[in-house]
Short mmCIF file of C-alpha atoms (C1' of nucleotides) in Angstrom, two decimals:
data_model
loop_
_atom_site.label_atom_id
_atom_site.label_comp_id
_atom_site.label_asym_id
_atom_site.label_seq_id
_atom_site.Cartn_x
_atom_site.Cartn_y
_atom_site.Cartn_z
CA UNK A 1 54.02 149.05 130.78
CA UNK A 2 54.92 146.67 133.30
CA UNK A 3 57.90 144.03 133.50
CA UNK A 4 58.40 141.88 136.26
CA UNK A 5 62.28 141.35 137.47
CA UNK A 6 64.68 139.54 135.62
CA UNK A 7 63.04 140.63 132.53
CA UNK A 8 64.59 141.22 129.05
CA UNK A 9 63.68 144.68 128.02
CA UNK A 10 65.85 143.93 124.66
CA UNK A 11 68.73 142.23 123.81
CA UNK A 12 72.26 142.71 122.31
CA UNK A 13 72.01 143.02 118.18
CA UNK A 14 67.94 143.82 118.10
CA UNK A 15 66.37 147.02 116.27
CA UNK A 16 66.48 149.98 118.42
CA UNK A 17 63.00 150.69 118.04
CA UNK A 18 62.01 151.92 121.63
CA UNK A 19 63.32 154.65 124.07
CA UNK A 20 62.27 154.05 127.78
CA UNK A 21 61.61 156.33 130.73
CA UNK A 22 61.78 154.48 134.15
CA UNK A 23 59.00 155.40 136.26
CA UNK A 24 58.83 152.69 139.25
CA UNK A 25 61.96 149.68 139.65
CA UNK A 26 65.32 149.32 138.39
CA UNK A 27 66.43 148.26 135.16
CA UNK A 28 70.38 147.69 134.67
CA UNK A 29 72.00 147.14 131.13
CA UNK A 30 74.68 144.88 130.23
CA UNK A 31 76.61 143.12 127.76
CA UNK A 32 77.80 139.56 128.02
CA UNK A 33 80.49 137.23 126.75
CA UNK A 34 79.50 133.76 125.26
CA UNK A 35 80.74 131.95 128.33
CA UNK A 36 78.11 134.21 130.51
CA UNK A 37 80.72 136.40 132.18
CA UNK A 38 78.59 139.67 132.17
CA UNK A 39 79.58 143.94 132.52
CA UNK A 40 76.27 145.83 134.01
CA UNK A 41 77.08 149.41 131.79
CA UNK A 42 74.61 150.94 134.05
CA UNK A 43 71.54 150.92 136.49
CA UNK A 44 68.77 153.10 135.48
CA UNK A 45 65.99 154.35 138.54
CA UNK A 46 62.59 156.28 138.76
CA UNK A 47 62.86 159.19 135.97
CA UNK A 48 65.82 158.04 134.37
CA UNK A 49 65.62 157.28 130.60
CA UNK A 50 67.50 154.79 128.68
CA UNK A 51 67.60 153.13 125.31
CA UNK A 52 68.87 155.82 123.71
CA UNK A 53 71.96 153.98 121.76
CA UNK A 54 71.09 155.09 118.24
CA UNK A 55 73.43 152.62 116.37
CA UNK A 56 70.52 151.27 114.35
CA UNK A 57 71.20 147.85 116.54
CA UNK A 58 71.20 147.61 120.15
CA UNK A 59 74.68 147.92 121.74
CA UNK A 60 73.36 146.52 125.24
CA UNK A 61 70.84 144.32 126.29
CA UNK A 62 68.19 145.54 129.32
CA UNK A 63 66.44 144.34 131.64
CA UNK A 64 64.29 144.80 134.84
CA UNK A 65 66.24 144.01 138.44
CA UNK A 66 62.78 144.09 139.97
CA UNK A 67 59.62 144.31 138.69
CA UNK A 68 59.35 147.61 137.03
CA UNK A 69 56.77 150.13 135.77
CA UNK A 70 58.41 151.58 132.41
CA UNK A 71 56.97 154.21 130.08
CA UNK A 72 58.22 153.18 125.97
CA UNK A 73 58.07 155.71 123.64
CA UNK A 74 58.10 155.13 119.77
CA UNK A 75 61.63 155.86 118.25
CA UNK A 76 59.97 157.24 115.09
CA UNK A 77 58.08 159.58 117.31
CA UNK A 78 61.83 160.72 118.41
CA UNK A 79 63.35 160.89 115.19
CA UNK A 80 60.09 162.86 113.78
CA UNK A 81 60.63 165.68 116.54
CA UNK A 82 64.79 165.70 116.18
CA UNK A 83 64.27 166.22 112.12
CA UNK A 84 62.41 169.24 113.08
CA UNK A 85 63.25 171.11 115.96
CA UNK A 86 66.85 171.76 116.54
CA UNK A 87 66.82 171.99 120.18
CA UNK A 88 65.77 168.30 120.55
CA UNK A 89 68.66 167.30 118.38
CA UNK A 90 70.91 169.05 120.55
CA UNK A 91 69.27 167.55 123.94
CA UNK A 92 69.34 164.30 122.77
CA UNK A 93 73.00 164.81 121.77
CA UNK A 94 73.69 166.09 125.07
CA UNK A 95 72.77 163.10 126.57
CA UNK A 96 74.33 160.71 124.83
CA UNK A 97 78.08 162.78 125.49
CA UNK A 98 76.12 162.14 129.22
CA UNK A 99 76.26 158.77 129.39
CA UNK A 100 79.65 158.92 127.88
CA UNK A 101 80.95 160.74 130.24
CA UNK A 102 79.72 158.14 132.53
CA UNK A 103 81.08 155.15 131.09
CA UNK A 104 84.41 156.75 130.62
CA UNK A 105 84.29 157.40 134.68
CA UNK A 106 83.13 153.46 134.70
CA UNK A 107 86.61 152.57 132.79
CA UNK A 108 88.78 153.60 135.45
CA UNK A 109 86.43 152.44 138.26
CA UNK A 110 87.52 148.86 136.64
CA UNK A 111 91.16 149.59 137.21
CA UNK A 112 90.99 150.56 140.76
CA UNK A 113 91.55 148.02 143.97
CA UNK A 114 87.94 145.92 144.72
CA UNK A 115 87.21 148.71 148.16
CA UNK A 116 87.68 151.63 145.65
CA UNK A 117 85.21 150.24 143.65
CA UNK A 118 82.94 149.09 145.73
CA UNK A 119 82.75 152.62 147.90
CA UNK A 120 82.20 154.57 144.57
CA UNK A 121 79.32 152.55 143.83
CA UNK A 122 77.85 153.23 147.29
CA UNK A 123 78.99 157.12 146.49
CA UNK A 124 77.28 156.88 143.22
CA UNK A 125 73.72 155.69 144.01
CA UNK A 126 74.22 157.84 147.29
CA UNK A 127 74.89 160.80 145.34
CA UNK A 128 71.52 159.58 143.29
CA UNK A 129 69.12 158.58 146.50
CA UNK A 130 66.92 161.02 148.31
CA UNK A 131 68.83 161.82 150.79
CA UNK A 132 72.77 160.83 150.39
CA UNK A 133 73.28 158.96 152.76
CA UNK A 134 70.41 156.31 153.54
CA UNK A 135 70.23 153.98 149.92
CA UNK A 136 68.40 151.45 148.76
CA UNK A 137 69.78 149.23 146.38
CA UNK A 138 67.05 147.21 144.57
CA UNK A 139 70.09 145.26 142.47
CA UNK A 140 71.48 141.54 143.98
CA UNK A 141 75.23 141.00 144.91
CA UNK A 142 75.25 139.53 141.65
CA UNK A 143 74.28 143.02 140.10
CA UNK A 144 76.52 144.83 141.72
CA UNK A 145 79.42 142.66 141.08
CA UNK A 146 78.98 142.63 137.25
CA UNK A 147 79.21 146.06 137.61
CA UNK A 148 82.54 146.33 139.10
CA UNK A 149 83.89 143.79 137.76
CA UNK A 150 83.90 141.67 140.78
CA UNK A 151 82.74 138.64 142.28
CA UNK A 152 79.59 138.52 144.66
CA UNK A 153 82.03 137.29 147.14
CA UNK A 154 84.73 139.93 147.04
CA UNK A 155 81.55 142.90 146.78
CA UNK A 156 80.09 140.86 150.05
CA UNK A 157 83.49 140.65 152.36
CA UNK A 158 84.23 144.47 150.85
CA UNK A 159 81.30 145.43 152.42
CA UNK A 160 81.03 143.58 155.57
CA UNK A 161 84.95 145.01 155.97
CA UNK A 162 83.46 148.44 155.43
CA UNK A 163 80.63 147.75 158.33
CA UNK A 164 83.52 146.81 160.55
CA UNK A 165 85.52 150.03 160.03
CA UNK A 166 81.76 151.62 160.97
CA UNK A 167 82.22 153.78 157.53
CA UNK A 168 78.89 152.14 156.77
CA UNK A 169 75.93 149.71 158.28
CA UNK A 170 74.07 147.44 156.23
CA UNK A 171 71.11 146.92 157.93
CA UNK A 172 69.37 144.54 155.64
CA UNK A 173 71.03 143.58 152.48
CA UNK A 174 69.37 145.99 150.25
CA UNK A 175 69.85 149.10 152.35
CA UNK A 176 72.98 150.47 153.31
CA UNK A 177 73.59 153.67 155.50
CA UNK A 178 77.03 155.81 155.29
CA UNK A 179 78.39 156.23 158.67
CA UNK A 180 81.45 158.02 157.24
CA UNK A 181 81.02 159.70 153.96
CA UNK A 182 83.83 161.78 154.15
CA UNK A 183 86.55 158.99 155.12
CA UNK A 184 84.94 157.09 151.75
CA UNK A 185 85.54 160.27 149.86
CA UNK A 186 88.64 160.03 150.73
CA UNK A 187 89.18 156.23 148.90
CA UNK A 188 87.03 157.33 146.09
CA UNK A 189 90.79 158.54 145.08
CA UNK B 1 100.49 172.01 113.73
CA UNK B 2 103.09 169.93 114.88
CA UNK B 3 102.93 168.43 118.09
CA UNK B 4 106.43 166.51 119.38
CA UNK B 5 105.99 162.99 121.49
CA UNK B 6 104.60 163.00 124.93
CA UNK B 7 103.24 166.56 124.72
CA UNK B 8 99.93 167.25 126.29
CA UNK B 9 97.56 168.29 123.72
CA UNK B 10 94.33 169.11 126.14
CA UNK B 11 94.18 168.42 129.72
CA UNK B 12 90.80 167.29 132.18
CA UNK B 13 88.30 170.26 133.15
CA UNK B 14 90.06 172.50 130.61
CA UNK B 15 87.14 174.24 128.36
CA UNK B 16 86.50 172.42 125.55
CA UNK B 17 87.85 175.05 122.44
CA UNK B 18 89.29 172.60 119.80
CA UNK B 19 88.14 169.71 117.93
CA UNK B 20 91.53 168.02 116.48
CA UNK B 21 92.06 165.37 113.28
CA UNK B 22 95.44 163.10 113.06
CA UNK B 23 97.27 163.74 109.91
CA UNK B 24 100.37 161.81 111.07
CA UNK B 25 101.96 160.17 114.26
CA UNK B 26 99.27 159.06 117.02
CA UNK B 27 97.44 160.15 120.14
CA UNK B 28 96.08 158.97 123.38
CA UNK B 29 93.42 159.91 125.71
CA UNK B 30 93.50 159.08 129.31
CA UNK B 31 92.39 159.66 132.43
CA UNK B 32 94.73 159.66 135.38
CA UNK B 33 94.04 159.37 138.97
CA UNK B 34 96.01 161.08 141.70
CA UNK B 35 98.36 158.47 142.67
CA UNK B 36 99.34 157.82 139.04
CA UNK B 37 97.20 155.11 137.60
CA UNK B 38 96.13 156.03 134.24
CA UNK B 39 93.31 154.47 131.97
CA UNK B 40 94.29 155.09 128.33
CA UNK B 41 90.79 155.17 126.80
CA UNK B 42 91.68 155.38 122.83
CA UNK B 43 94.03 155.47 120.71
CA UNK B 44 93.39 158.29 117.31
CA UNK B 45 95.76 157.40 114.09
CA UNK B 46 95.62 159.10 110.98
CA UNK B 47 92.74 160.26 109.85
CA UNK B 48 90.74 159.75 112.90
CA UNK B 49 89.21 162.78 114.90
CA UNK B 50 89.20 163.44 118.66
CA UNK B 51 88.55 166.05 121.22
CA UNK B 52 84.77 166.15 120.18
CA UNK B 53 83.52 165.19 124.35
CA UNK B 54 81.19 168.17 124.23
CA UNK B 55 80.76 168.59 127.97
CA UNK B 56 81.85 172.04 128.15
CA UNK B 57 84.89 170.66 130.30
CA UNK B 58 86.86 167.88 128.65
CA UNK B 59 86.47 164.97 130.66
CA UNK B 60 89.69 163.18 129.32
CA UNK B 61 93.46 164.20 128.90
CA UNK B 62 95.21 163.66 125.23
CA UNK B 63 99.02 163.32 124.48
CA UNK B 64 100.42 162.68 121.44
CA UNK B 65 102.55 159.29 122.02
CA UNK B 66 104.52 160.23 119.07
CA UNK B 67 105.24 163.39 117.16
CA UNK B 68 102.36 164.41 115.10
CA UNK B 69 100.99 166.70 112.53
CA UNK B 70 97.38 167.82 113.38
CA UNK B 71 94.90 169.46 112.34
CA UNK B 72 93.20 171.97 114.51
CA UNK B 73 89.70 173.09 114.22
CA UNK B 74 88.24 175.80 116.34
CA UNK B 75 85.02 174.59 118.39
CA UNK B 76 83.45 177.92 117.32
CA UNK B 77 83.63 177.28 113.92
CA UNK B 78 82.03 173.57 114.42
CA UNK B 79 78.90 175.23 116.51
CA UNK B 80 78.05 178.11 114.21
CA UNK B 81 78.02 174.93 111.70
CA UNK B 82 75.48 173.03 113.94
CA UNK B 83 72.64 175.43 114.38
CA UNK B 84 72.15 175.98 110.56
CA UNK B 85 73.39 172.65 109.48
CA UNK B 86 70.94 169.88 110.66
CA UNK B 87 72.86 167.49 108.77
CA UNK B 88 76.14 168.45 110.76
CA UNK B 89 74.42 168.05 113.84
CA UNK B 90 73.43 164.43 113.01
CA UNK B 91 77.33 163.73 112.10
CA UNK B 92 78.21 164.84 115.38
CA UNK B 93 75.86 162.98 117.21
CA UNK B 94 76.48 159.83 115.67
CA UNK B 95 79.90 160.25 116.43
CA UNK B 96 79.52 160.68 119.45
CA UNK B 97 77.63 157.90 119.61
CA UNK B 98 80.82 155.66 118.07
CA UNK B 99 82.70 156.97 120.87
CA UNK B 100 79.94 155.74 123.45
CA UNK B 101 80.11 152.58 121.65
CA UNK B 102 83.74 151.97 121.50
CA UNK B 103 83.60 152.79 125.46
CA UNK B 104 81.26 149.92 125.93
CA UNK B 105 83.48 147.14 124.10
CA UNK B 106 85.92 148.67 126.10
CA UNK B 107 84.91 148.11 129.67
CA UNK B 108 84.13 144.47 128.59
CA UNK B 109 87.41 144.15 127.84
CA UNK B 110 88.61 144.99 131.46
CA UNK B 111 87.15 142.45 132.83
CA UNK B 112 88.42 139.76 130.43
CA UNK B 113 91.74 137.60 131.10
CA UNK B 114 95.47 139.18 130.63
CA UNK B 115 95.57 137.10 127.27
CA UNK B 116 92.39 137.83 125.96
CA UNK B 117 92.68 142.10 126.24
CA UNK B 118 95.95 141.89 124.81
CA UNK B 119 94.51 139.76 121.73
CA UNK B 120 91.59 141.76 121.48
CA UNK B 121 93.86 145.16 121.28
CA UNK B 122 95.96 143.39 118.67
CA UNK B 123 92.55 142.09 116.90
CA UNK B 124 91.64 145.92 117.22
CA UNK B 125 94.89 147.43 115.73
CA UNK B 126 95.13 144.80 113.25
CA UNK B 127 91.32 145.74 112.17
CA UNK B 128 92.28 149.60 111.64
CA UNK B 129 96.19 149.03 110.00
CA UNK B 130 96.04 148.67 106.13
CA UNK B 131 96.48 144.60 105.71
CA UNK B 132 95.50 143.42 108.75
CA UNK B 133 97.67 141.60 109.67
CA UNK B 134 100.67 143.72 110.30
CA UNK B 135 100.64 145.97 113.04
CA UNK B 136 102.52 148.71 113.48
CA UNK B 137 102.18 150.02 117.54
CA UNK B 138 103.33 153.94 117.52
CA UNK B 139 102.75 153.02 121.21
CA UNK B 140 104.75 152.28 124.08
CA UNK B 141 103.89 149.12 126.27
CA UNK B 142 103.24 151.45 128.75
CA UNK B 143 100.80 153.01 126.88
CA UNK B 144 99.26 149.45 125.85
CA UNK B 145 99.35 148.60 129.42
CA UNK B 146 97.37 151.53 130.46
CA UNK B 147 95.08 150.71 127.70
CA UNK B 148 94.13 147.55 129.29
CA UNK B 149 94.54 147.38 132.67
CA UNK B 150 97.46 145.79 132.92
CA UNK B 151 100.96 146.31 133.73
CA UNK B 152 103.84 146.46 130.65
CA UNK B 153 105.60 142.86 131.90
CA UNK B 154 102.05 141.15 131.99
CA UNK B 155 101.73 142.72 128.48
CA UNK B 156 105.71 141.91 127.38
CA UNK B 157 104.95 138.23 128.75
CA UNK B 158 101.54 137.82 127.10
CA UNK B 159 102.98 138.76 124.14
CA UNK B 160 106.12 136.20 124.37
CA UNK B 161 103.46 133.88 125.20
CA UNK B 162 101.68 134.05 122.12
CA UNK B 163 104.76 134.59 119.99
CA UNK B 164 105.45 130.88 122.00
CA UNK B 165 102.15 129.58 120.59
CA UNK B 166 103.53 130.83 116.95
CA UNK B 167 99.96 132.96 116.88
CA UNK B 168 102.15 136.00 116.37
CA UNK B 169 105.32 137.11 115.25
CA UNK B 170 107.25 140.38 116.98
CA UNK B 171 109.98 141.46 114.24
CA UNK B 172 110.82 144.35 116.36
CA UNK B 173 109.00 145.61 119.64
CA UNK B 174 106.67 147.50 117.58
CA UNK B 175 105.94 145.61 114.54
CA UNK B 176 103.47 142.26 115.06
CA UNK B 177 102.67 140.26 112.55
CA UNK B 178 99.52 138.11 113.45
CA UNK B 179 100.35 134.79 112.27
CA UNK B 180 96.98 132.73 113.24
CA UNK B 181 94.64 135.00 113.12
CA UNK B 182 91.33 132.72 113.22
CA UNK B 183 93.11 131.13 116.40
CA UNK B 184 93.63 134.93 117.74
CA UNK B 185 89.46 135.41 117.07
CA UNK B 186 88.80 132.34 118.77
CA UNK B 187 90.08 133.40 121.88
CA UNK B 188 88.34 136.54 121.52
CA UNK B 189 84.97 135.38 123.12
"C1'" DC C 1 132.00 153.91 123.06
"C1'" DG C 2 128.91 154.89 126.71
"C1'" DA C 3 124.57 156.22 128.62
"C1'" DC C 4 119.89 156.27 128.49
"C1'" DG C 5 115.35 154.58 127.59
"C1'" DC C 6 112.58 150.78 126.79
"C1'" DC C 7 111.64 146.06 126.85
"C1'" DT C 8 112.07 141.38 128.63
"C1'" DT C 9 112.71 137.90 132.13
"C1'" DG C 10 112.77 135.95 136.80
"C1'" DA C 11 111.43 135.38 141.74
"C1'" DT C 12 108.16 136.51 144.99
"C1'" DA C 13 104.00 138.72 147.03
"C1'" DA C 14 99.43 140.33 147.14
"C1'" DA C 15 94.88 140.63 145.57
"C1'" DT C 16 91.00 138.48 143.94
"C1'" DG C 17 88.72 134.32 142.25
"C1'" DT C 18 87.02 129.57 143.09
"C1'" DC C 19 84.80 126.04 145.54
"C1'" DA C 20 82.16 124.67 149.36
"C1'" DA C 21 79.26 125.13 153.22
"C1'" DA C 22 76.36 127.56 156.51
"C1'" DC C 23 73.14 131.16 157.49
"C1'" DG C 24 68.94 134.09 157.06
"C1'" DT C 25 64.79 135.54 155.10
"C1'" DC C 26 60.74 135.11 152.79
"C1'" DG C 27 56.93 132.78 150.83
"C1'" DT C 28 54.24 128.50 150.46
"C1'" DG C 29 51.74 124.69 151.92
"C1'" DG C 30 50.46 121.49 155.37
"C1'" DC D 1 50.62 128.93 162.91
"C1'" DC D 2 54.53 126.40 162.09
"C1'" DA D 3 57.70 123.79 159.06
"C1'" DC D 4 60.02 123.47 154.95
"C1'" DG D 5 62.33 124.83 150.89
"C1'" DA D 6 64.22 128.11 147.70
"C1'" DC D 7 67.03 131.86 147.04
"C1'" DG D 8 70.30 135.20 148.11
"C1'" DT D 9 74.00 136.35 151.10
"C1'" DT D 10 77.89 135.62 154.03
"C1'" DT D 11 81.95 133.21 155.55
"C1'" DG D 12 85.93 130.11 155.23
"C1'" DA D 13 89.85 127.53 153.08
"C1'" DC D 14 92.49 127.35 149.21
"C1'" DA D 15 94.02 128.24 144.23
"C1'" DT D 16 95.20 131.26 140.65
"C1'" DT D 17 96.17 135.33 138.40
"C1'" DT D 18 98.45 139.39 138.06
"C1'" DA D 19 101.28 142.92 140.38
"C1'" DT D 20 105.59 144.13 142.41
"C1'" DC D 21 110.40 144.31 142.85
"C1'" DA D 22 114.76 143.55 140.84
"C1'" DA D 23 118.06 142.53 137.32
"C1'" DG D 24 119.63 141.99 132.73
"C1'" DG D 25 119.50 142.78 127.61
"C1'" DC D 26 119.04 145.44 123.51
"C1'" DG D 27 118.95 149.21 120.53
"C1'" DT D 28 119.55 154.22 119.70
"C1'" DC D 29 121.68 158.49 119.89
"C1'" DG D 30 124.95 161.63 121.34
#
DNA sequence: CGACGCCTTGATAAATGTCAAACGTCGTGG
DNA sequence: CCACGACGTTTGACATTTATCAAGGCGTCG
């Protein structure tokens, strides 16, 4: 199925009904407060799956940061399987302690300075491109700052401070290449 | 088993053996970074039940913040339950699944004003004491502070702020009585 | 009674947010 | 093919929030 960006996948509240499997695009999801500040949870990319909070009602809303190829898949078809084979219980179990895990490690990127938190993000989807160090990030400023809790501003002049160290170059907006991964180890505390 | 104040009850990366229930006193768990900055990520009260992050590692450190009687169940016992049990299995899963949720509202409240974490925490203990409205904290304000973000005099002044505003009432350091509650939810987003 | 731990209050500093403007890029239409 | 406009990004000047540093108060326990 395909959703062009800035498309709601679903929204805060709704039925879970659907699980999703990324297979081309980005799709981030978020919660937000009534007077529009937003938190991006997460970004989801090619052969990720998401849509997995099984509260009956959606946690998060979704949707695509560019336009995206998704496969859905049926939550009854899910629940059918899980009543019946054990191990699928225990996978899909596994990942929801998965993305846990990962929003417990996105509770104390919030506390750190704005540079910590901008370099793990750039360690993060390094750690989840091709090749580690070249990344393409298909998210806006805008994106990115909701999901550290920062302004586009402060995410732009972090970065632009980072290109003048030389730890990284940003060669066009959406791609940025580590020139120093091991000195931004180093500030991912 | 009893477990005196500020005693470290499981630590990060240690194998995950024990799942624990509060019978009295409280606990934290927390992740710490190397210079010392801690995120608190929950607090357990009695009859509440923790230690269930079923990475094989635990991903979070727990303390009791004041003594405590608790209950100790071996991980072993829990697992041999799971693979005949499919009912168990659920259980855990969608408790897990609390947790995941509970992390969510969580990192929106880091990125919300001084004011309006320390009104949602109240909000939040006042929601799990018996008449809430009075609040008993077990907790230090260091402990609140780590919580949310925030260090104990923004906290202390926050909540002299609001005892200004007559929206609360602070007997003793760790009593609060909420005295406009509907005002406290409107400020809640 | 004194000492210690915890909490509160005050003055100041630093980090990040806000507001505003300029720049670049890309796509569209003349 | 070029010009224009929209959108996203960057940069700058300034405001605000919260942290930091320091001191004082209060209650508890030996």
């Amino acid at each position: 199925m395909l959703f062009p960006r800035r498309t709601e996948i679903y929204g805060e509240k709704q039925p879970s009904e659907h699980v999703y499997k990324v297979l081309s695009g980005a799709v981030c999801t978020y919660k937000l407060l009534i007077d529009g500040r937003r938190q991006v949870d997460a970004f989801y990319l090619p052969g990720d799956v998401f849509g997995l909070d099984f509260n009956k009602e959606r946690t998060l809303s979704a949707k695509a940061v560019v336009d995206c190829r998704i496969l859905v898949i049926k939550r009854s078809a899910l629940t059918a399987l899980v009543t019946h084979d054990n191990k699928v219980a225990r996978q899909l179990w596994a990942f929801t302690a998965a993305e846990l895990k990962h929003a417990q490690d996105h509770m104390i990127l919030l506390i750190k300075t704005a540079e910590e938190r901008v370099v793990a993000f750039l360690l993060e989807m390094a750690e989840r491109s091709n090749d580690h160090l070249e990344i393409d990030l298909p998210m806006t400023r805008q994106d990115i700052a909701d999901y550290l809790g920062l302004t586009i501003e402060t995410v732009s002049r972090t970065l632009t401070q980072l290109q003048a160290n030389a730890a990284i170059s940003v060669p066009s907006s959406h791609r940025i290449i580590l020139r120093k991964p091991a000195a931004l180890r180093c500030l991912n505390v």
